XYZ file of C-alpha atoms in Angstrom:
560
model
C -49.683 -83.268 -105.135
C -47.287 -82.212 -107.862
C -44.867 -85.012 -106.888
C -47.246 -87.702 -108.127
C -46.796 -86.380 -111.688
C -43.312 -84.857 -111.746
C -41.486 -87.702 -110.007
C -42.718 -90.564 -112.250
C -42.166 -88.515 -115.409
C -38.659 -87.539 -114.302
C -37.860 -91.145 -113.432
C -38.974 -92.534 -116.796
C -37.033 -89.826 -118.676
C -33.860 -90.413 -116.650
C -34.040 -94.117 -117.521
C -34.843 -93.729 -121.223
C -32.731 -90.746 -122.307
C -29.284 -92.385 -121.887
C -30.482 -95.759 -123.252
C -29.612 -95.227 -126.979
C -26.121 -93.915 -126.246
C -25.370 -96.614 -123.679
C -26.896 -99.283 -125.926
C -24.537 -98.272 -128.728
C -21.602 -98.463 -126.320
C -22.631 -102.004 -125.299
C -22.726 -103.022 -128.951
C -19.223 -101.673 -129.475
C -17.944 -103.481 -126.379
C -19.304 -106.886 -127.379
C -18.264 -106.545 -131.014
C -14.684 -105.643 -130.066
C -14.961 -102.041 -131.279
C -14.072 -100.525 -127.898
C -10.548 -101.468 -126.794
C -9.568 -99.018 -124.065
C -9.003 -101.853 -121.573
C -7.546 -104.310 -124.089
C -4.395 -105.241 -122.078
C -6.448 -106.018 -118.980
C -8.952 -107.958 -121.090
C -6.208 -110.090 -122.656
C -4.637 -110.790 -119.257
C -7.980 -111.817 -117.764
C -8.847 -114.096 -120.666
C -5.386 -115.661 -120.465
C -6.045 -116.475 -116.806
C -9.342 -118.063 -117.860
C -7.465 -120.269 -120.313
C -9.630 -119.396 -123.314
C -8.429 -118.660 -126.822
C -11.516 -116.616 -127.718
C -12.745 -118.987 -130.443
C -16.452 -118.704 -131.116
C -18.814 -121.385 -129.778
C -22.041 -122.977 -130.926
C -25.040 -122.761 -128.613
C -24.308 -126.043 -126.826
C -20.685 -125.145 -126.082
C -21.793 -121.668 -125.029
C -24.367 -123.182 -122.667
C -21.897 -125.714 -121.237
C -19.355 -122.978 -120.522
C -22.055 -120.913 -118.845
C -23.298 -123.812 -116.721
C -19.766 -124.816 -115.719
C -18.892 -121.260 -114.682
C -22.100 -120.774 -112.713
C -21.736 -124.191 -111.083
C -18.212 -123.334 -109.957
C -19.410 -119.960 -108.658
C -22.165 -121.639 -106.672
C -19.755 -124.156 -105.161
C -17.219 -121.512 -104.120
C -19.840 -119.241 -102.559
C -21.463 -122.192 -100.767
C -18.130 -123.122 -99.166
C -17.384 -119.501 -98.205
C -20.724 -119.210 -96.403
C -20.264 -122.528 -94.590
C -16.698 -121.695 -93.501
C -17.324 -118.020 -92.781
C -16.290 -118.344 -89.114
C -12.824 -119.545 -90.138
C -12.175 -116.902 -92.783
C -10.611 -113.414 -92.408
C -12.348 -110.011 -92.398
C -14.835 -111.107 -89.766
C -14.436 -108.550 -86.953
C -17.748 -109.536 -85.339
C -16.756 -113.234 -85.279
C -19.926 -114.307 -87.044
C -20.303 -118.089 -87.441
C -20.869 -119.929 -90.728
C -24.378 -120.459 -92.037
C -26.202 -123.782 -91.818
C -26.146 -125.761 -95.050
C -29.771 -125.037 -96.029
C -29.318 -121.283 -95.703
C -25.899 -121.452 -97.396
C -27.459 -123.393 -100.294
C -30.293 -120.894 -100.614
C -27.964 -117.877 -100.507
C -25.417 -119.348 -102.931
C -28.159 -120.231 -105.439
C -29.723 -116.823 -104.920
C -26.652 -114.786 -105.798
C -25.469 -117.147 -108.534
C -28.838 -116.809 -110.318
C -28.908 -112.986 -109.995
C -31.912 -113.286 -107.657
C -30.371 -112.027 -104.404
C -33.204 -113.426 -102.322
C -32.072 -113.005 -98.717
C -33.319 -115.316 -95.979
C -30.941 -113.617 -93.515
C -30.117 -110.126 -92.252
C -26.812 -108.994 -93.729
C -25.287 -107.110 -90.807
C -26.230 -109.874 -88.346
C -25.275 -112.914 -90.423
C -22.468 -112.247 -92.923
C -18.856 -111.192 -92.482
C -17.119 -108.608 -94.612
C -15.296 -111.415 -96.432
C -18.558 -113.137 -97.324
C -20.077 -109.862 -98.484
C -17.061 -108.730 -100.523
C -15.498 -111.902 -101.923
C -18.632 -114.020 -102.017
C -21.660 -111.875 -102.743
C -20.196 -108.886 -104.565
C -18.279 -111.138 -106.957
C -21.487 -112.914 -107.873
C -23.221 -109.557 -108.296
C -20.810 -108.814 -111.127
C -20.644 -112.173 -112.857
C -24.332 -113.091 -112.563
C -25.282 -109.805 -114.239
C -22.632 -110.405 -116.900
C -24.015 -113.901 -117.482
C -27.461 -112.496 -118.272
C -25.972 -109.903 -120.619
C -23.908 -112.573 -122.397
C -27.001 -114.716 -123.049
C -28.853 -111.721 -124.496
C -25.922 -110.912 -126.786
C -25.769 -114.536 -127.964
C -29.458 -114.283 -128.890
C -28.893 -110.994 -130.721
C -26.078 -112.591 -132.725
C -28.276 -115.586 -133.529
C -30.926 -113.279 -134.968
C -28.428 -111.102 -136.853
C -26.286 -113.875 -138.338
C -27.227 -116.497 -140.901
C -26.109 -119.988 -141.860
C -23.617 -120.296 -139.031
C -23.393 -122.101 -135.704
C -21.245 -119.432 -134.042
C -22.760 -117.271 -131.289
C -19.583 -115.780 -129.840
C -17.444 -116.882 -126.908
C -19.039 -116.968 -123.439
C -15.804 -116.232 -121.553
C -14.991 -113.274 -123.765
C -18.506 -111.839 -123.463
C -18.481 -112.285 -119.701
C -15.109 -110.591 -119.230
C -15.887 -107.710 -121.570
C -19.155 -106.839 -119.838
C -17.502 -106.887 -116.425
C -14.433 -104.880 -117.452
C -15.867 -102.317 -119.852
C -19.337 -101.805 -118.375
C -19.951 -102.954 -114.813
C -16.611 -102.090 -113.204
C -16.333 -98.453 -114.353
C -20.022 -97.721 -113.780
C -19.986 -99.356 -110.332
C -16.839 -97.459 -109.360
C -18.414 -94.114 -110.265
C -21.684 -94.917 -108.502
C -19.880 -96.211 -105.395
C -17.900 -92.981 -105.112
C -21.100 -90.957 -105.437
C -22.729 -93.047 -102.701
C -19.734 -92.589 -100.386
C -20.045 -88.836 -101.024
C -23.679 -89.080 -99.917
C -22.750 -90.851 -96.679
C -22.863 -94.590 -97.434
C -20.121 -96.332 -95.410
C -17.165 -98.032 -97.067
C -15.082 -99.367 -94.206
C -13.455 -102.512 -92.825
C -13.737 -101.336 -89.212
C -15.544 -103.364 -86.582
C -19.043 -102.315 -85.559
C -19.020 -99.279 -83.261
C -20.648 -99.446 -79.811
C -22.836 -96.562 -78.718
C -25.494 -95.787 -76.119
C -29.052 -95.302 -77.273
C -31.435 -92.600 -76.096
C -32.578 -94.775 -73.204
C -29.037 -95.665 -72.175
C -28.914 -99.157 -73.654
C -25.679 -100.224 -75.360
C -25.992 -100.960 -79.091
C -23.736 -101.640 -82.047
C -23.578 -99.412 -85.097
C -23.030 -101.692 -88.140
C -20.458 -100.579 -90.694
C -18.716 -102.325 -93.556
C -17.816 -102.032 -97.257
C -21.399 -101.161 -98.163
C -21.081 -98.596 -100.986
C -19.209 -100.948 -103.317
C -21.845 -103.656 -102.963
C -24.801 -101.281 -103.212
C -23.497 -99.810 -106.484
C -23.305 -103.154 -108.253
C -26.498 -104.451 -106.657
C -28.392 -101.685 -108.484
C -26.494 -101.604 -111.767
C -26.466 -105.386 -112.140
C -30.160 -105.892 -111.294
C -29.064 -107.832 -108.230
C -30.811 -106.033 -105.373
C -29.365 -107.813 -102.353
C -28.917 -105.437 -99.431
C -25.754 -105.093 -97.390
C -28.048 -104.422 -94.427
C -31.192 -106.339 -93.571
C -33.747 -103.734 -94.589
C -31.952 -102.982 -97.852
C -32.242 -99.466 -99.290
C -34.691 -98.438 -96.570
C -31.631 -98.443 -94.265
C -30.153 -94.944 -93.802
C -26.649 -96.326 -94.384
C -27.618 -97.835 -97.749
C -29.716 -94.926 -98.899
C -29.099 -91.850 -96.750
C -30.311 -88.927 -98.888
C -32.786 -87.893 -101.557
C -29.959 -87.849 -104.121
C -28.767 -91.360 -103.218
C -32.375 -92.532 -103.581
C -32.600 -91.154 -107.111
C -29.160 -92.472 -108.080
C -30.006 -95.979 -106.934
C -33.527 -95.911 -108.338
C -32.421 -94.860 -111.820
C -29.409 -97.204 -111.801
C -31.556 -100.284 -111.327
C -33.184 -99.824 -114.780
C -30.408 -98.106 -116.737
C -28.598 -101.096 -118.237
C -31.794 -103.078 -118.818
C -33.188 -100.256 -120.963
C -29.884 -99.876 -122.815
C -29.822 -103.580 -123.733
C -33.024 -103.105 -125.738
C -31.281 -100.465 -127.832
C -28.336 -102.830 -128.281
C -30.715 -105.272 -129.982
C -31.511 -102.621 -132.591
C -27.838 -102.204 -133.413
C -27.346 -105.939 -133.894
C -30.374 -106.530 -136.134
C -29.949 -103.153 -137.890
C -33.537 -102.225 -137.128
C -33.695 -99.425 -134.570
C -37.445 -99.025 -135.149
C -37.968 -102.574 -133.895
C -35.972 -102.004 -130.710
C -37.826 -98.720 -130.141
C -41.135 -100.563 -130.436
C -40.072 -103.067 -127.774
C -38.826 -100.244 -125.554
C -42.148 -98.424 -125.951
C -44.087 -101.580 -125.057
C -42.001 -102.030 -121.908
C -42.419 -98.364 -121.002
C -46.205 -98.483 -121.432
C -46.455 -101.455 -119.070
C -44.140 -99.709 -116.603
C -46.232 -96.536 -116.697
C -49.471 -98.497 -116.204
C -47.952 -100.091 -113.120
C -46.747 -96.736 -111.812
C -50.187 -95.171 -112.240
C -51.976 -97.967 -110.394
C -49.426 -98.250 -107.573
C -49.117 -94.505 -106.952
C -52.882 -94.076 -107.155
C -53.393 -96.769 -104.517
C -50.670 -95.511 -102.193
C -51.942 -91.939 -102.229
C -55.185 -93.191 -100.696
C -55.296 -93.760 -96.927
C -55.715 -97.274 -95.592
C -59.527 -97.813 -95.564
C -59.314 -99.296 -92.080
C -57.555 -96.160 -90.751
C -59.178 -93.454 -92.862
C -61.419 -92.294 -90.005
C -58.415 -91.778 -87.721
C -56.365 -89.387 -89.840
C -56.636 -86.766 -92.540
C -53.106 -87.516 -93.788
C -53.042 -88.198 -97.524
C -51.549 -91.492 -98.548
C -50.606 -94.814 -97.044
C -47.516 -94.150 -94.914
C -47.302 -97.531 -93.215
C -43.947 -99.170 -93.923
C -42.592 -96.067 -95.685
C -39.540 -93.997 -94.854
C -40.715 -90.433 -94.129
C -37.798 -89.068 -96.201
C -39.239 -90.777 -99.299
C -43.000 -90.984 -98.752
C -45.652 -92.871 -100.760
C -44.767 -91.548 -104.237
C -41.028 -92.306 -104.301
C -41.657 -95.585 -102.470
C -44.222 -96.585 -105.105
C -41.881 -95.696 -107.977
C -39.144 -97.816 -106.410
C -41.541 -100.726 -105.812
C -42.709 -100.790 -109.434
C -39.216 -100.242 -110.845
C -37.500 -102.878 -108.725
C -40.025 -105.582 -109.588
C -40.077 -104.530 -113.246
C -36.279 -104.663 -113.317
C -35.737 -108.072 -111.687
C -33.783 -106.124 -109.090
C -35.553 -106.776 -105.802
C -34.034 -103.974 -103.725
C -36.529 -102.003 -101.619
C -36.740 -98.595 -99.979
C -40.039 -99.408 -98.231
C -41.704 -102.535 -96.874
C -43.734 -104.095 -99.696
C -45.851 -106.046 -97.213
C -47.360 -102.723 -96.087
C -48.424 -101.565 -99.538
C -52.105 -101.482 -100.443
C -53.269 -104.846 -101.851
C -53.569 -103.637 -105.454
C -50.243 -101.802 -105.273
C -48.670 -105.034 -104.030
C -50.397 -106.841 -106.898
C -48.584 -104.578 -109.384
C -45.279 -105.864 -108.020
C -46.528 -109.459 -108.250
C -47.686 -109.016 -111.854
C -44.341 -107.540 -112.874
C -42.666 -110.695 -111.585
C -45.312 -113.189 -112.739
C -44.994 -111.949 -116.324
C -41.443 -113.281 -116.273
C -39.657 -110.017 -115.452
C -39.961 -108.674 -119.001
C -40.948 -105.069 -118.193
C -37.297 -104.060 -118.695
C -36.270 -106.959 -116.445
C -32.760 -107.816 -115.357
C -29.579 -106.950 -117.235
C -29.874 -109.086 -120.359
C -32.512 -111.307 -118.777
C -35.257 -108.761 -119.354
C -34.707 -108.382 -123.086
C -34.170 -112.093 -123.779
C -37.331 -112.847 -121.791
C -39.246 -110.251 -123.807
C -37.820 -111.672 -127.041
C -39.599 -114.949 -126.257
C -42.872 -113.014 -126.213
C -41.867 -111.222 -129.430
C -41.354 -114.569 -131.170
C -44.651 -115.858 -129.790
C -46.468 -112.722 -130.973
C -45.003 -112.960 -134.477
C -45.779 -116.688 -134.662
C -49.420 -116.273 -133.602
C -49.992 -113.329 -135.952
C -48.455 -115.249 -138.836
C -50.772 -118.178 -138.236
C -53.815 -115.896 -138.030
C -53.208 -114.558 -141.532
C -52.249 -117.930 -142.986
C -48.569 -117.179 -143.636
C -45.400 -118.895 -142.500
C -44.328 -116.845 -139.460
C -41.184 -114.850 -140.221
C -39.198 -112.689 -137.826
C -36.664 -110.250 -139.319
C -36.242 -112.477 -142.347
C -35.916 -115.723 -140.343
C -38.646 -118.355 -140.547
C -39.948 -119.540 -137.196
C -40.240 -123.300 -137.230
C -41.628 -125.869 -134.829
C -38.289 -126.281 -133.023
C -38.048 -122.641 -132.050
C -41.658 -122.550 -130.881
C -41.258 -125.701 -128.776
C -38.474 -123.944 -126.878
C -40.618 -120.807 -126.537
C -43.542 -122.804 -125.131
C -41.225 -124.675 -122.756
C -39.979 -121.356 -121.363
C -43.576 -120.196 -120.821
C -44.035 -123.033 -118.313
C -41.244 -121.799 -116.039
C -43.259 -119.290 -114.018
C -46.398 -121.461 -113.583
C -44.298 -124.399 -112.390
C -42.060 -122.261 -110.187
C -44.956 -120.393 -108.551
C -48.033 -122.622 -108.674
C -46.420 -126.051 -108.374
C -43.385 -125.516 -106.130
C -45.121 -122.744 -104.193
C -48.293 -124.811 -103.899
C -46.383 -127.573 -102.112
C -45.855 -125.144 -99.227
C -49.613 -124.980 -98.673
C -49.640 -128.761 -98.247
C -46.961 -128.667 -95.560
C -48.128 -129.063 -91.945
C -46.435 -125.791 -90.910
C -47.780 -123.708 -93.825
C -49.675 -121.326 -91.501
C -46.452 -120.567 -89.637
C -44.529 -120.010 -92.868
C -46.965 -117.535 -94.421
C -47.881 -115.961 -91.083
C -51.463 -115.087 -92.048
C -54.547 -117.224 -92.581
C -56.410 -114.845 -94.926
C -55.905 -113.589 -98.490
C -52.821 -111.677 -97.381
C -51.148 -114.945 -96.427
C -51.746 -116.277 -99.936
C -50.368 -113.000 -101.314
C -47.181 -113.512 -99.296
C -46.801 -116.986 -100.764
C -47.465 -115.842 -104.338
C -45.028 -112.982 -103.921
C -42.274 -115.172 -102.473
C -42.353 -117.759 -105.253
C -42.927 -115.192 -108.000
C -39.849 -113.404 -106.657
C -37.843 -116.628 -106.646
C -38.896 -117.975 -110.051
C -38.665 -114.482 -111.540
C -35.153 -114.049 -110.081
C -36.257 -110.842 -108.354
C -35.402 -111.304 -104.684
C -37.813 -108.955 -102.902
C -40.424 -110.293 -100.472
C -43.403 -109.498 -98.307
C -42.383 -109.291 -94.663
C -43.786 -112.022 -92.452
C -42.871 -114.885 -94.788
C -40.636 -117.405 -92.987
C -37.915 -117.438 -95.626
C -35.321 -119.046 -93.326
C -37.437 -122.182 -92.786
C -35.354 -125.205 -93.854
C -37.860 -126.417 -96.453
C -38.359 -122.922 -97.823
C -34.597 -122.489 -98.251
C -34.517 -125.598 -100.439
C -37.816 -125.074 -102.292
C -37.143 -121.425 -103.063
C -33.619 -122.364 -104.141
C -35.098 -124.841 -106.641
C -37.520 -122.200 -107.904
C -34.611 -119.782 -108.419
C -32.648 -122.361 -110.409
C -35.686 -123.111 -112.568
C -36.346 -119.404 -113.111
C -32.769 -118.782 -114.238
C -31.809 -121.760 -116.355
C -35.341 -122.585 -117.463
C -35.054 -119.444 -119.605
C -31.346 -119.443 -120.441
C -31.261 -122.892 -122.068
C -34.286 -122.276 -124.354
C -32.963 -118.835 -125.307
C -29.564 -120.224 -126.305
C -31.189 -123.098 -128.197
C -33.378 -120.635 -130.111
C -30.315 -118.477 -130.823
C -28.567 -121.522 -132.275
C -31.552 -122.366 -134.484
C -31.914 -118.814 -135.787
C -28.189 -118.470 -136.474
C -28.273 -121.551 -138.730
C -31.297 -120.340 -140.694
C -30.871 -118.431 -143.961
C -32.226 -114.901 -144.155
C -35.032 -114.197 -146.589
C -35.881 -110.908 -148.185
C -38.702 -109.194 -146.350
C -41.982 -108.858 -148.206
C -45.028 -106.686 -147.736
C -46.907 -109.688 -146.381
C -44.554 -110.105 -143.408
C -45.921 -109.095 -140.040
C -44.466 -105.667 -139.136
C -42.298 -105.676 -136.023
C -42.561 -101.969 -135.370
C -45.389 -99.499 -135.142
C -48.556 -99.263 -133.028
C -50.029 -102.605 -134.165
C -46.956 -104.592 -133.128
C -46.666 -102.724 -129.809
C -50.330 -103.361 -129.000
C -50.227 -107.054 -129.894
C -46.992 -107.569 -127.965
C -48.471 -106.024 -124.811
C -51.666 -108.083 -125.222
C -49.658 -111.284 -125.636
C -47.583 -110.596 -122.522
C -50.626 -109.761 -120.415
C -52.682 -112.685 -121.709
C -49.975 -115.233 -120.972
C -49.630 -113.904 -117.433
C -53.367 -113.452 -116.965
C -54.346 -116.908 -118.111
C -51.850 -118.519 -115.769
C -52.217 -116.414 -112.627
C -55.549 -114.558 -112.683
C -57.315 -117.113 -110.439
C -54.650 -117.047 -107.732
C -54.423 -113.239 -107.877
C -58.189 -113.072 -107.421
C -57.909 -115.175 -104.263
C -54.986 -113.130 -102.929
C -54.583 -109.364 -103.430
C -57.947 -108.799 -105.132
C -59.839 -110.564 -102.338
C -57.827 -108.637 -99.745
C -58.659 -105.338 -101.450
C -62.369 -106.153 -101.500
C -62.318 -107.229 -97.854
C -60.692 -103.911 -96.858
C -63.319 -101.984 -98.785
C -66.042 -104.022 -97.119
C -64.615 -103.387 -93.670
C -64.491 -99.643 -94.296
C -68.230 -99.315 -94.926
């Protein structure tokens, strides 16, 4: 099949080619070199009550936490009081407090985990004012943290990392709003609804009366992809024909979910004045993405071993939309879990065990294979610092990164961040297995049930948001536990990253010497990939062996 080669190559090129140009634009936006919306920016900042003075890392973090806390509180109240609010033509009631807590945490942390079906549970007001607002500002929060880290690396002997409110507003105004507007118009052109009308009644083929769900979908779908959010307006996300009606809409959404994440890597190069270094990181991410694509596509082009004797059809079509098929579904699966996006155009629970494992690994590594907007590059930078530190120790030199010495304080924060995923997945997720209703929650008593559990908590702690079907996400305990995992996965990285940025900004810059570990070239790329894979492998290899690997072997055994 020519598609299995052309489609992945085209996808990777469409993501990478605009990255340098867009990355340069992001640099200009954050460094106040692009002013085409200056009056609107000034008015917005005036409403925020900020004077634009630069902050140290603690003030930056406090502003971020206060803003996100207020966003959580407002969204929580909107979801509880939904039945009393306008733009609710279907008269949908408010959510219970556990589900409202889970949903508010989910969208505030850029996870967009959904323990509900959008068209059956949320009003237009909740979708537009509550969720879509958080889609913008949660993505902007991640970008602001990444920019603060870039400034910390680039600057010396200062405590200033920029102003959180200014960074947040600039990313929303100059980047997300215009790009989302263009993409939303393209999606409307392709047939995605954008309406405030009530659901339309119609008669099905067998005469039964049904409701055709509508709503302001295109505007939310555009920002869900661009902002690495992923939450669907409809329950089955981008597998729904109203969210993703055509082949062109599929490509637009699929490319959009990685575009800004790739561009942020190039922005790093502009800040540190070392484009070769940012290219090396981009290459490392791309290699890991391509490895995942090869494994997932290879697995999905094989028939299910249990059904191979019943059909000659090539590929695993279970859970796939026939308009996309196994190849495009596999590309989306790998991209959405690499991007911390979480949107789906096929049911991940139906993927072959090893293809599903690719999605799990992307999340378990901390969403650093491109990752979310900002979150992906600052997560990868933690691995970069760890790689440089370990290589420096191996050759008996003081570890130095771009002229900055890496001390014990920075590495303590790096190590602390490396505990986020193991605690979020193995500890919080493991508690579910001790609950008396664990079999009901995971819905399967074999390796696939364990895979569902791993996937759910990897998705939560990795701030991804996708899931295997069959997991009882709306269970009251799961709403709370997964909400805690999402909070840990978001702020368990943000606080260390900002602390490291503050430490690096205060440090003086030294002249580079020939003995410094090179941060570009094949050696650095190889060691960075090895470090990322080893950290994930050492933590999660045993549980992956008991889940998707065991399921794969059992299917092979049953086929012979």
